[in-house]
Amino acid sequence: MRSPSGREIPDEIDPVLEELVRGIIGQVADKWTMLILEVLEEHGTLRFTQIGKLTGGISQKMLTQTLRQMERDGFVSRKVYPVIPPKVEYNLTELGRSLSAAFCAVWEWAAVHHADIDASRKAFEERNGKA
Amino acid sequence: MRSPSGREIPDEIDPVLEELVRGIIGQVADKWTMLILEVLEEHGTLRFTQIGKLTGGISQKMLTQTLRQMERDGFVSRKVYPVIPPKVEYNLTELGRSLSAAFCAVWEWAAVHHADIDASRKAFEERNGKA
DNA sequence: ATTTATACGCACCAAAAGGAGAGTGACTGT
DNA sequence: ACAGTCACTCTCCTTTTGGTGCGTATAAAT
């Protein structure tokens, strides 16, 4: 399914917006982004290491990276105190809070339906051989 | 905390459930999963190659892989017609549709706020050197 | 004088994701 | 006879992701 010349997909909806939105979803629907969003939503203003602890299992590298992207996208604000040792506070912007609210439905869904998923997986593995 | 669907989320979250839910989110918040979910929601029953075309830019490998996982998780049903050339129909299950509905808020959010993100990025890059 | 604490940046490396392309099997249209 | 169709699977290869550990600045605490 290659398309060397590019355009063969019929666009029934506005393709530009569609593409834009997809791009955003692709970046935003990231594991760490969602987790950090939730942690900040729940705890309010937090410092770097606190976020790391509350998120759980994230490396410093990923924490920095994700936080930076979120700052760039305008989901979090970053306040640096010029003290030593360094102190940086993060919290959600209005935009970040609205995104968090949008994701809320997904969290809720997962909480409600995890048992269904589990059951489905078991059934699937029983139907098909499980090597 | 309120969600668009109007239900409530408990203030205190059971850590075990929390862990479970995070695992699910990690797998479900996947670019291709979300995209396929959307095309199936929008078009109803579809065949393999049709999904590929409508999704756009997905390789056969990823399409197969994602579809398999979605079937395993119980989001799509897969109906094989024993004919030649092969014919396989996919469509959303009830569970899949409910997930799609949950993601709906995120899609809408992206559609509404993509301009904000764009503006934020421009501002960010202006603030921070890119000399 | 040495250690501790904080919020990173950087380099290196392993693992995973994912794309490209070829192969398959049997039937159907030319 | 032979190319075309569909829904894959398999192999090879590149790109991306992400973890680990080290370095840094410097004031306060030991």
PDB file of C-alpha atoms (C1' of nucleotides) in Angstrom:
ATOM      1  CA  MET A   1       0.000   0.000   0.000  1.00  0.00           C
ATOM      2  CA  ARG A   2       2.436   2.587  -1.100  1.00  0.00           C
ATOM      3  CA  SER A   3       1.606   5.818  -2.690  1.00  0.00           C
ATOM      4  CA  PRO A   4       4.630   7.190  -4.480  1.00  0.00           C
ATOM      5  CA  SER A   5       2.701  10.010  -6.018  1.00  0.00           C
ATOM      6  CA  GLY A   6       1.034  10.709  -2.711  1.00  0.00           C
ATOM      7  CA  ARG A   7      -2.627  11.582  -3.028  1.00  0.00           C
ATOM      8  CA  GLU A   8      -5.054   8.806  -3.522  1.00  0.00           C
ATOM      9  CA  ILE A   9      -7.092   8.994  -0.354  1.00  0.00           C
ATOM     10  CA  PRO A  10     -10.459  10.620  -0.859  1.00  0.00           C
ATOM     11  CA  ASP A  11     -10.993  13.319   1.719  1.00  0.00           C
ATOM     12  CA  GLU A  12     -14.547  13.598   2.790  1.00  0.00           C
ATOM     13  CA  ILE A  13     -13.823  15.923   5.713  1.00  0.00           C
ATOM     14  CA  ASP A  14     -11.599  18.957   5.829  1.00  0.00           C
ATOM     15  CA  PRO A  15      -8.227  17.343   5.233  1.00  0.00           C
ATOM     16  CA  VAL A  16      -6.167  20.209   6.560  1.00  0.00           C
ATOM     17  CA  LEU A  17      -7.809  20.352   9.945  1.00  0.00           C
ATOM     18  CA  GLU A  18      -7.876  16.579  10.040  1.00  0.00           C
ATOM     19  CA  GLU A  19      -4.151  16.425   9.485  1.00  0.00           C
ATOM     20  CA  LEU A  20      -3.502  19.125  12.050  1.00  0.00           C
ATOM     21  CA  VAL A  21      -5.575  17.420  14.654  1.00  0.00           C
ATOM     22  CA  ARG A  22      -3.936  14.097  13.994  1.00  0.00           C
ATOM     23  CA  GLY A  23      -0.558  15.618  14.490  1.00  0.00           C
ATOM     24  CA  ILE A  24      -1.583  16.994  17.839  1.00  0.00           C
ATOM     25  CA  ILE A  25      -3.150  13.754  18.957  1.00  0.00           C
ATOM     26  CA  GLY A  26      -0.020  11.911  17.969  1.00  0.00           C
ATOM     27  CA  GLN A  27       2.076  14.033  20.274  1.00  0.00           C
ATOM     28  CA  VAL A  28      -0.383  14.476  23.052  1.00  0.00           C
ATOM     29  CA  ALA A  29      -1.505  10.886  23.326  1.00  0.00           C
ATOM     30  CA  ASP A  30       1.760   9.988  24.912  1.00  0.00           C
ATOM     31  CA  LYS A  31       2.020   7.873  28.003  1.00  0.00           C
ATOM     32  CA  TRP A  32       4.160  10.248  30.033  1.00  0.00           C
ATOM     33  CA  THR A  33       2.301  13.322  28.918  1.00  0.00           C
ATOM     34  CA  MET A  34      -0.957  11.862  30.102  1.00  0.00           C
ATOM     35  CA  LEU A  35       0.518  10.711  33.369  1.00  0.00           C
ATOM     36  CA  ILE A  36       2.191  14.017  34.168  1.00  0.00           C
ATOM     37  CA  LEU A  37      -0.950  15.848  33.221  1.00  0.00           C
ATOM     38  CA  GLU A  38      -2.839  13.799  35.725  1.00  0.00           C
ATOM     39  CA  VAL A  39      -0.290  14.224  38.481  1.00  0.00           C
ATOM     40  CA  LEU A  40      -0.235  17.985  38.062  1.00  0.00           C
ATOM     41  CA  GLU A  41      -3.986  18.144  37.886  1.00  0.00           C
ATOM     42  CA  GLU A  42      -4.252  16.230  41.098  1.00  0.00           C
ATOM     43  CA  HIS A  43      -1.505  17.875  43.119  1.00  0.00           C
ATOM     44  CA  GLY A  44      -1.309  21.402  41.788  1.00  0.00           C
ATOM     45  CA  THR A  45       2.069  23.097  41.819  1.00  0.00           C
ATOM     46  CA  LEU A  46       4.957  20.668  41.951  1.00  0.00           C
ATOM     47  CA  ARG A  47       8.711  20.619  41.659  1.00  0.00           C
ATOM     48  CA  PHE A  48      10.702  18.525  39.230  1.00  0.00           C
ATOM     49  CA  THR A  49      11.577  15.629  41.495  1.00  0.00           C
ATOM     50  CA  GLN A  50       8.143  15.561  43.029  1.00  0.00           C
ATOM     51  CA  ILE A  51       6.595  15.049  39.648  1.00  0.00           C
ATOM     52  CA  GLY A  52       9.063  12.275  39.012  1.00  0.00           C
ATOM     53  CA  LYS A  53       8.160  10.492  42.223  1.00  0.00           C
ATOM     54  CA  LEU A  54       4.440  10.879  41.786  1.00  0.00           C
ATOM     55  CA  THR A  55       4.541   9.773  38.191  1.00  0.00           C
ATOM     56  CA  GLY A  56       6.498   6.708  39.073  1.00  0.00           C
ATOM     57  CA  GLY A  57       8.927   4.829  36.889  1.00  0.00           C
ATOM     58  CA  ILE A  58       9.921   7.757  34.734  1.00  0.00           C
ATOM     59  CA  SER A  59      13.577   8.526  34.124  1.00  0.00           C
ATOM     60  CA  GLN A  60      14.956  12.000  34.569  1.00  0.00           C
ATOM     61  CA  LYS A  61      15.585  12.197  30.896  1.00  0.00           C
ATOM     62  CA  MET A  62      12.008  11.481  29.943  1.00  0.00           C
ATOM     63  CA  LEU A  63      10.735  13.734  32.676  1.00  0.00           C
ATOM     64  CA  THR A  64      12.770  16.667  31.411  1.00  0.00           C
ATOM     65  CA  GLN A  65      11.893  15.919  27.831  1.00  0.00           C
ATOM     66  CA  THR A  66       8.175  15.564  28.409  1.00  0.00           C
ATOM     67  CA  LEU A  67       7.999  18.596  30.652  1.00  0.00           C
ATOM     68  CA  ARG A  68       9.797  20.675  28.053  1.00  0.00           C
ATOM     69  CA  GLN A  69       7.431  19.658  25.334  1.00  0.00           C
ATOM     70  CA  MET A  70       4.457  20.344  27.542  1.00  0.00           C
ATOM     71  CA  GLU A  71       5.857  23.763  28.303  1.00  0.00           C
ATOM     72  CA  ARG A  72       6.412  24.428  24.644  1.00  0.00           C
ATOM     73  CA  ASP A  73       2.878  23.383  23.830  1.00  0.00           C
ATOM     74  CA  GLY A  74       1.576  25.595  26.596  1.00  0.00           C
ATOM     75  CA  PHE A  75       0.238  22.903  28.918  1.00  0.00           C
ATOM     76  CA  VAL A  76       2.466  23.704  31.854  1.00  0.00           C
ATOM     77  CA  SER A  77       4.127  26.805  33.159  1.00  0.00           C
ATOM     78  CA  ARG A  78       7.640  26.642  34.481  1.00  0.00           C
ATOM     79  CA  LYS A  79       8.837  28.957  37.172  1.00  0.00           C
ATOM     80  CA  VAL A  80      12.522  29.022  37.919  1.00  0.00           C
ATOM     81  CA  TYR A  81      13.791  30.373  41.225  1.00  0.00           C
ATOM     82  CA  PRO A  82      17.360  31.594  40.907  1.00  0.00           C
ATOM     83  CA  VAL A  83      18.488  29.923  44.097  1.00  0.00           C
ATOM     84  CA  ILE A  84      20.922  27.231  44.958  1.00  0.00           C
ATOM     85  CA  PRO A  85      20.228  24.387  44.940  1.00  0.00           C
ATOM     86  CA  PRO A  86      17.934  25.010  41.982  1.00  0.00           C
ATOM     87  CA  LYS A  87      14.220  25.212  42.421  1.00  0.00           C
ATOM     88  CA  VAL A  88      11.722  24.948  39.622  1.00  0.00           C
ATOM     89  CA  GLU A  89       7.993  24.838  39.980  1.00  0.00           C
ATOM     90  CA  TYR A  90       5.591  23.441  37.462  1.00  0.00           C
ATOM     91  CA  ASN A  91       1.885  23.706  37.182  1.00  0.00           C
ATOM     92  CA  LEU A  92      -0.839  23.391  34.638  1.00  0.00           C
ATOM     93  CA  THR A  93      -1.933  26.284  32.509  1.00  0.00           C
ATOM     94  CA  GLU A  94      -5.522  26.817  31.563  1.00  0.00           C
ATOM     95  CA  LEU A  95      -4.876  24.965  28.331  1.00  0.00           C
ATOM     96  CA  GLY A  96      -3.293  22.100  30.204  1.00  0.00           C
ATOM     97  CA  ARG A  97      -6.238  21.855  32.531  1.00  0.00           C
ATOM     98  CA  SER A  98      -8.641  21.738  29.618  1.00  0.00           C
ATOM     99  CA  LEU A  99      -6.664  18.928  28.029  1.00  0.00           C
ATOM    100  CA  SER A 100      -6.647  17.090  31.289  1.00  0.00           C
ATOM    101  CA  ALA A 101     -10.398  17.437  31.440  1.00  0.00           C
ATOM    102  CA  ALA A 102     -10.702  16.017  27.937  1.00  0.00           C
ATOM    103  CA  PHE A 103      -8.622  13.015  28.910  1.00  0.00           C
ATOM    104  CA  CYS A 104     -10.706  12.528  31.948  1.00  0.00           C
ATOM    105  CA  ALA A 105     -13.255  10.584  29.977  1.00  0.00           C
ATOM    106  CA  VAL A 106     -10.591   8.172  28.844  1.00  0.00           C
ATOM    107  CA  TRP A 107      -9.351   7.570  32.370  1.00  0.00           C
ATOM    108  CA  GLU A 108     -12.820   6.996  33.471  1.00  0.00           C
ATOM    109  CA  TRP A 109     -13.437   4.621  30.619  1.00  0.00           C
ATOM    110  CA  ALA A 110     -10.346   2.625  31.509  1.00  0.00           C
ATOM    111  CA  ALA A 111     -11.388   2.403  35.126  1.00  0.00           C
ATOM    112  CA  VAL A 112     -14.798   1.121  34.173  1.00  0.00           C
ATOM    113  CA  HIS A 113     -13.814  -1.275  31.420  1.00  0.00           C
ATOM    114  CA  HIS A 114     -10.516  -2.804  32.430  1.00  0.00           C
ATOM    115  CA  ALA A 115     -12.261  -5.982  33.463  1.00  0.00           C
ATOM    116  CA  ASP A 116     -13.855  -6.288  30.032  1.00  0.00           C
ATOM    117  CA  ILE A 117     -10.493  -5.946  28.376  1.00  0.00           C
ATOM    118  CA  ASP A 118      -8.998  -8.526  30.642  1.00  0.00           C
ATOM    119  CA  ALA A 119     -11.787 -10.958  29.901  1.00  0.00           C
ATOM    120  CA  SER A 120     -11.495 -10.347  26.198  1.00  0.00           C
ATOM    121  CA  ARG A 121      -7.794 -11.048  26.261  1.00  0.00           C
ATOM    122  CA  LYS A 122      -8.238 -14.284  28.118  1.00  0.00           C
ATOM    123  CA  ALA A 123     -10.905 -15.395  25.674  1.00  0.00           C
ATOM    124  CA  PHE A 124      -8.752 -14.424  22.740  1.00  0.00           C
ATOM    125  CA  GLU A 125      -5.807 -16.399  23.968  1.00  0.00           C
ATOM    126  CA  GLU A 126      -8.010 -19.374  24.515  1.00  0.00           C
ATOM    127  CA  ARG A 127      -9.475 -19.210  21.019  1.00  0.00           C
ATOM    128  CA  ASN A 128      -6.127 -18.785  19.389  1.00  0.00           C
ATOM    129  CA  GLY A 129      -3.225 -20.899  20.458  1.00  0.00           C
ATOM    130  CA  LYS A 130      -1.029 -19.179  22.973  1.00  0.00           C
ATOM    131  CA  ALA A 131       2.458 -20.238  21.956  1.00  0.00           C
TER     132      ALA A 131
ATOM    133  CA  MET B   1     -13.911  16.163  38.807  1.00  0.00           C
ATOM    134  CA  ARG B   2     -16.530  15.997  36.157  1.00  0.00           C
ATOM    135  CA  SER B   3     -16.411  14.516  32.752  1.00  0.00           C
ATOM    136  CA  PRO B   4     -18.309  15.279  29.568  1.00  0.00           C
ATOM    137  CA  SER B   5     -20.283  12.116  30.050  1.00  0.00           C
ATOM    138  CA  GLY B   6     -21.457  13.525  33.329  1.00  0.00           C
ATOM    139  CA  ARG B   7     -20.223  10.820  35.637  1.00  0.00           C
ATOM    140  CA  GLU B   8     -18.072  11.362  38.665  1.00  0.00           C
ATOM    141  CA  ILE B   9     -14.606  10.221  39.373  1.00  0.00           C
ATOM    142  CA  PRO B  10     -13.833   9.233  42.940  1.00  0.00           C
ATOM    143  CA  ASP B  11     -11.515  11.614  44.715  1.00  0.00           C
ATOM    144  CA  GLU B  12      -9.459   8.866  46.248  1.00  0.00           C
ATOM    145  CA  ILE B  13      -8.039   6.404  43.814  1.00  0.00           C
ATOM    146  CA  ASP B  14      -7.197   2.854  44.689  1.00  0.00           C
ATOM    147  CA  PRO B  15      -3.500   2.417  43.864  1.00  0.00           C
ATOM    148  CA  VAL B  16      -4.036  -1.053  42.452  1.00  0.00           C
ATOM    149  CA  LEU B  17      -6.743   0.122  40.132  1.00  0.00           C
ATOM    150  CA  GLU B  18      -4.576   3.092  39.348  1.00  0.00           C
ATOM    151  CA  GLU B  19      -1.791   0.810  38.211  1.00  0.00           C
ATOM    152  CA  LEU B  20      -4.178  -1.283  36.140  1.00  0.00           C
ATOM    153  CA  VAL B  21      -5.681   1.715  34.478  1.00  0.00           C
ATOM    154  CA  ARG B  22      -2.286   3.146  33.676  1.00  0.00           C
ATOM    155  CA  GLY B  23      -1.351  -0.041  31.933  1.00  0.00           C
ATOM    156  CA  ILE B  24      -4.453   0.119  29.796  1.00  0.00           C
ATOM    157  CA  ILE B  25      -3.947   3.761  28.950  1.00  0.00           C
ATOM    158  CA  GLY B  26      -0.392   3.026  27.961  1.00  0.00           C
ATOM    159  CA  GLN B  27      -1.566   0.543  25.362  1.00  0.00           C
ATOM    160  CA  VAL B  28      -4.710   2.236  24.252  1.00  0.00           C
ATOM    161  CA  ALA B  29      -3.323   5.732  23.870  1.00  0.00           C
ATOM    162  CA  ASP B  30      -1.591   4.687  20.708  1.00  0.00           C
ATOM    163  CA  LYS B  31      -1.629   6.738  17.560  1.00  0.00           C
ATOM    164  CA  TRP B  32      -2.818   4.007  15.219  1.00  0.00           C
ATOM    165  CA  THR B  33      -5.312   2.607  17.666  1.00  0.00           C
ATOM    166  CA  MET B  34      -6.962   5.972  17.993  1.00  0.00           C
ATOM    167  CA  LEU B  35      -6.973   6.552  14.273  1.00  0.00           C
ATOM    168  CA  ILE B  36      -8.415   3.156  13.389  1.00  0.00           C
ATOM    169  CA  LEU B  37     -10.974   3.530  16.107  1.00  0.00           C
ATOM    170  CA  GLU B  38     -12.060   6.743  14.495  1.00  0.00           C
ATOM    171  CA  VAL B  39     -12.319   5.423  10.941  1.00  0.00           C
ATOM    172  CA  LEU B  40     -14.294   2.412  12.050  1.00  0.00           C
ATOM    173  CA  GLU B  41     -16.569   4.580  14.113  1.00  0.00           C
ATOM    174  CA  GLU B  42     -17.136   6.818  11.157  1.00  0.00           C
ATOM    175  CA  HIS B  43     -17.519   4.232   8.403  1.00  0.00           C
ATOM    176  CA  GLY B  44     -18.907   1.193  10.114  1.00  0.00           C
ATOM    177  CA  THR B  45     -17.935  -2.177   8.722  1.00  0.00           C
ATOM    178  CA  LEU B  46     -14.732  -2.077   6.713  1.00  0.00           C
ATOM    179  CA  ARG B  47     -12.286  -4.422   5.080  1.00  0.00           C
ATOM    180  CA  PHE B  48      -8.567  -4.534   5.725  1.00  0.00           C
ATOM    181  CA  THR B  49      -7.397  -2.436   2.808  1.00  0.00           C
ATOM    182  CA  GLN B  50     -10.191   0.038   3.226  1.00  0.00           C
ATOM    183  CA  ILE B  51      -9.112   0.731   6.772  1.00  0.00           C
ATOM    184  CA  GLY B  52      -5.599   1.181   5.499  1.00  0.00           C
ATOM    185  CA  LYS B  53      -6.616   3.746   2.938  1.00  0.00           C
ATOM    186  CA  LEU B  54      -8.899   5.647   5.260  1.00  0.00           C
ATOM    187  CA  THR B  55      -6.360   5.712   8.032  1.00  0.00           C
ATOM    188  CA  GLY B  56      -3.720   7.047   5.717  1.00  0.00           C
ATOM    189  CA  GLY B  57       0.003   6.547   5.989  1.00  0.00           C
ATOM    190  CA  ILE B  58      -0.151   3.308   7.890  1.00  0.00           C
ATOM    191  CA  SER B  59       1.921   0.361   6.750  1.00  0.00           C
ATOM    192  CA  GLN B  60       0.412  -3.071   6.308  1.00  0.00           C
ATOM    193  CA  LYS B  61       2.495  -4.304   9.151  1.00  0.00           C
ATOM    194  CA  MET B  62       1.184  -1.753  11.605  1.00  0.00           C
ATOM    195  CA  LEU B  63      -2.315  -2.173  10.344  1.00  0.00           C
ATOM    196  CA  THR B  64      -2.281  -5.908  10.946  1.00  0.00           C
ATOM    197  CA  GLN B  65      -0.590  -5.509  14.269  1.00  0.00           C
ATOM    198  CA  THR B  66      -2.886  -2.829  15.578  1.00  0.00           C
ATOM    199  CA  LEU B  67      -5.996  -4.586  14.359  1.00  0.00           C
ATOM    200  CA  ARG B  68      -4.891  -7.785  16.074  1.00  0.00           C
ATOM    201  CA  GLN B  69      -4.361  -6.073  19.341  1.00  0.00           C
ATOM    202  CA  MET B  70      -7.675  -4.335  19.083  1.00  0.00           C
ATOM    203  CA  GLU B  71      -9.346  -7.635  18.398  1.00  0.00           C
ATOM    204  CA  ARG B  72      -7.594  -9.196  21.349  1.00  0.00           C
ATOM    205  CA  ASP B  73      -8.668  -6.348  23.590  1.00  0.00           C
ATOM    206  CA  GLY B  74     -12.214  -6.697  22.340  1.00  0.00           C
ATOM    207  CA  PHE B  75     -12.496  -3.368  20.520  1.00  0.00           C
ATOM    208  CA  VAL B  76     -13.113  -4.804  17.077  1.00  0.00           C
ATOM    209  CA  SER B  77     -14.672  -7.945  15.743  1.00  0.00           C
ATOM    210  CA  ARG B  78     -13.081  -9.740  12.844  1.00  0.00           C
ATOM    211  CA  LYS B  79     -15.164 -11.710  10.431  1.00  0.00           C
ATOM    212  CA  VAL B  80     -13.371 -13.919   7.955  1.00  0.00           C
ATOM    213  CA  TYR B  81     -15.142 -15.071   4.803  1.00  0.00           C
ATOM    214  CA  PRO B  82     -13.609 -18.308   3.522  1.00  0.00           C
ATOM    215  CA  VAL B  83     -13.494 -17.131  -0.052  1.00  0.00           C
ATOM    216  CA  ILE B  84     -10.758 -16.463  -2.533  1.00  0.00           C
ATOM    217  CA  PRO B  85      -9.374 -13.888  -2.693  1.00  0.00           C
ATOM    218  CA  PRO B  86      -9.693 -13.510   1.052  1.00  0.00           C
ATOM    219  CA  LYS B  87     -12.258 -11.226   2.571  1.00  0.00           C
ATOM    220  CA  VAL B  88     -12.166 -10.000   6.134  1.00  0.00           C
ATOM    221  CA  GLU B  89     -14.526  -7.524   7.683  1.00  0.00           C
ATOM    222  CA  TYR B  90     -13.838  -5.462  10.729  1.00  0.00           C
ATOM    223  CA  ASN B  91     -16.121  -3.420  12.862  1.00  0.00           C
ATOM    224  CA  LEU B  92     -16.302  -1.969  16.310  1.00  0.00           C
ATOM    225  CA  THR B  93     -17.709  -3.899  19.203  1.00  0.00           C
ATOM    226  CA  GLU B  94     -19.743  -2.260  21.889  1.00  0.00           C
ATOM    227  CA  LEU B  95     -16.597  -1.866  23.947  1.00  0.00           C
ATOM    228  CA  GLY B  96     -14.779  -0.330  21.017  1.00  0.00           C
ATOM    229  CA  ARG B  97     -17.542   2.136  20.457  1.00  0.00           C
ATOM    230  CA  SER B  98     -17.513   3.168  24.075  1.00  0.00           C
ATOM    231  CA  LEU B  99     -13.782   3.763  23.918  1.00  0.00           C
ATOM    232  CA  SER B 100     -14.229   5.775  20.790  1.00  0.00           C
ATOM    233  CA  ALA B 101     -16.785   7.877  22.568  1.00  0.00           C
ATOM    234  CA  ALA B 102     -14.368   8.472  25.418  1.00  0.00           C
ATOM    235  CA  PHE B 103     -11.704   9.628  22.996  1.00  0.00           C
ATOM    236  CA  CYS B 104     -14.170  11.883  21.330  1.00  0.00           C
ATOM    237  CA  ALA B 105     -13.569  14.575  23.919  1.00  0.00           C
ATOM    238  CA  VAL B 106      -9.880  14.543  23.111  1.00  0.00           C
ATOM    239  CA  TRP B 107     -10.479  14.882  19.386  1.00  0.00           C
ATOM    240  CA  GLU B 108     -12.768  17.774  20.001  1.00  0.00           C
ATOM    241  CA  TRP B 109     -10.290  19.361  22.310  1.00  0.00           C
ATOM    242  CA  ALA B 110      -7.594  19.098  19.658  1.00  0.00           C
ATOM    243  CA  ALA B 111      -9.853  20.598  17.030  1.00  0.00           C
ATOM    244  CA  VAL B 112     -10.678  23.516  19.284  1.00  0.00           C
ATOM    245  CA  HIS B 113      -7.252  24.201  20.700  1.00  0.00           C
ATOM    246  CA  HIS B 114      -4.792  23.501  17.939  1.00  0.00           C
ATOM    247  CA  ALA B 115      -4.390  27.216  17.304  1.00  0.00           C
ATOM    248  CA  ASP B 116      -3.487  27.791  20.945  1.00  0.00           C
ATOM    249  CA  ILE B 117      -0.831  25.127  20.756  1.00  0.00           C
ATOM    250  CA  ASP B 118       0.566  26.589  17.610  1.00  0.00           C
ATOM    251  CA  ALA B 119       0.732  30.035  19.129  1.00  0.00           C
ATOM    252  CA  SER B 120       2.361  28.676  22.262  1.00  0.00           C
ATOM    253  CA  ARG B 121       5.028  26.923  20.224  1.00  0.00           C
ATOM    254  CA  LYS B 122       5.860  30.012  18.261  1.00  0.00           C
ATOM    255  CA  ALA B 123       6.116  32.040  21.438  1.00  0.00           C
ATOM    256  CA  PHE B 124       8.281  29.387  23.043  1.00  0.00           C
ATOM    257  CA  GLU B 125      10.703  29.308  20.178  1.00  0.00           C
ATOM    258  CA  GLU B 126      10.932  33.049  20.232  1.00  0.00           C
ATOM    259  CA  ARG B 127      11.632  33.159  23.953  1.00  0.00           C
ATOM    260  CA  ASN B 128      14.256  30.474  23.808  1.00  0.00           C
ATOM    261  CA  GLY B 129      17.068  30.928  21.375  1.00  0.00           C
ATOM    262  CA  LYS B 130      17.086  29.016  18.164  1.00  0.00           C
ATOM    263  CA  ALA B 131      20.010  30.986  16.773  1.00  0.00           C
TER     264      ALA B 131
ATOM    265  C1'  DA C   1      36.786  20.303  54.205  1.00  0.00           C
ATOM    266  C1'  DT C   2      33.536  17.460  52.690  1.00  0.00           C
ATOM    267  C1'  DT C   3      29.034  16.128  51.772  1.00  0.00           C
ATOM    268  C1'  DT C   4      24.208  16.994  50.328  1.00  0.00           C
ATOM    269  C1'  DA C   5      20.636  18.703  47.654  1.00  0.00           C
ATOM    270  C1'  DT C   6      18.340  20.179  42.946  1.00  0.00           C
ATOM    271  C1'  DA C   7      17.341  20.345  38.158  1.00  0.00           C
ATOM    272  C1'  DC C   8      18.930  19.486  34.756  1.00  0.00           C
ATOM    273  C1'  DG C   9      22.393  18.540  29.968  1.00  0.00           C
ATOM    274  C1'  DC C  10      25.197  15.242  27.581  1.00  0.00           C
ATOM    275  C1'  DA C  11      27.095  11.044  25.753  1.00  0.00           C
ATOM    276  C1'  DC C  12      26.620   6.292  25.124  1.00  0.00           C
ATOM    277  C1'  DC C  13      24.197   2.264  24.348  1.00  0.00           C
ATOM    278  C1'  DA C  14      20.351  -1.324  24.122  1.00  0.00           C
ATOM    279  C1'  DA C  15      15.818  -2.204  22.769  1.00  0.00           C
ATOM    280  C1'  DA C  16      11.802  -1.459  20.392  1.00  0.00           C
ATOM    281  C1'  DA C  17       9.105   0.525  16.787  1.00  0.00           C
ATOM    282  C1'  DG C  18       8.126   0.623  12.373  1.00  0.00           C
ATOM    283  C1'  DG C  19       8.857   0.967   7.140  1.00  0.00           C
ATOM    284  C1'  DA C  20       9.938  -1.474   2.550  1.00  0.00           C
ATOM    285  C1'  DG C  21       9.540  -5.129  -0.105  1.00  0.00           C
ATOM    286  C1'  DA C  22       9.001  -9.940  -1.320  1.00  0.00           C
ATOM    287  C1'  DG C  23       6.277 -14.117  -0.851  1.00  0.00           C
ATOM    288  C1'  DT C  24       1.726 -16.896  -0.498  1.00  0.00           C
ATOM    289  C1'  DG C  25      -2.459 -19.334  -1.994  1.00  0.00           C
ATOM    290  C1'  DA C  26      -6.183 -20.067  -4.814  1.00  0.00           C
ATOM    291  C1'  DC C  27      -9.429 -18.348  -7.800  1.00  0.00           C
ATOM    292  C1'  DT C  28     -11.203 -15.112 -11.438  1.00  0.00           C
ATOM    293  C1'  DG C  29     -11.170 -12.361 -15.465  1.00  0.00           C
ATOM    294  C1'  DT C  30      -8.744 -11.740 -20.105  1.00  0.00           C
TER     295       DT C  30
ATOM    296  C1'  DA D   1      -1.487 -18.983 -19.929  1.00  0.00           C
ATOM    297  C1'  DC D   2      -1.110 -15.386 -16.926  1.00  0.00           C
ATOM    298  C1'  DA D   3      -1.655 -11.209 -14.473  1.00  0.00           C
ATOM    299  C1'  DG D   4      -4.531  -9.401 -10.702  1.00  0.00           C
ATOM    300  C1'  DT D   5      -6.799  -9.645  -6.195  1.00  0.00           C
ATOM    301  C1'  DC D   6      -6.765  -9.746  -0.843  1.00  0.00           C
ATOM    302  C1'  DA D   7      -5.141 -10.241   3.591  1.00  0.00           C
ATOM    303  C1'  DC D   8      -1.937 -11.186   5.334  1.00  0.00           C
ATOM    304  C1'  DT D   9       3.298 -13.075   6.980  1.00  0.00           C
ATOM    305  C1'  DC D  10       8.252 -12.861   6.973  1.00  0.00           C
ATOM    306  C1'  DT D  11      12.711 -10.905   6.651  1.00  0.00           C
ATOM    307  C1'  DC D  12      15.800  -7.112   6.545  1.00  0.00           C
ATOM    308  C1'  DC D  13      16.993  -2.666   7.795  1.00  0.00           C
ATOM    309  C1'  DT D  14      16.647   2.121   9.605  1.00  0.00           C
ATOM    310  C1'  DT D  15      14.810   5.260  12.913  1.00  0.00           C
ATOM    311  C1'  DT D  16      13.229   6.335  17.252  1.00  0.00           C
ATOM    312  C1'  DT D  17      12.862   5.726  22.020  1.00  0.00           C
ATOM    313  C1'  DG D  18      14.442   5.506  26.334  1.00  0.00           C
ATOM    314  C1'  DG D  19      17.523   4.019  30.193  1.00  0.00           C
ATOM    315  C1'  DT D  20      22.068   4.701  32.825  1.00  0.00           C
ATOM    316  C1'  DG D  21      25.451   7.186  34.476  1.00  0.00           C
ATOM    317  C1'  DC D  22      28.291  11.217  34.737  1.00  0.00           C
ATOM    318  C1'  DG D  23      29.004  16.218  35.131  1.00  0.00           C
ATOM    319  C1'  DT D  24      27.678  20.995  37.135  1.00  0.00           C
ATOM    320  C1'  DA D  25      26.957  24.971  40.186  1.00  0.00           C
ATOM    321  C1'  DT D  26      27.061  26.559  44.896  1.00  0.00           C
ATOM    322  C1'  DA D  27      25.026  27.485  49.364  1.00  0.00           C
ATOM    323  C1'  DA D  28      23.959  25.347  53.512  1.00  0.00           C
ATOM    324  C1'  DA D  29      24.729  21.771  56.710  1.00  0.00           C
ATOM    325  C1'  DT D  30      28.047  18.505  58.924  1.00  0.00           C
TER     326       DT D  30
END
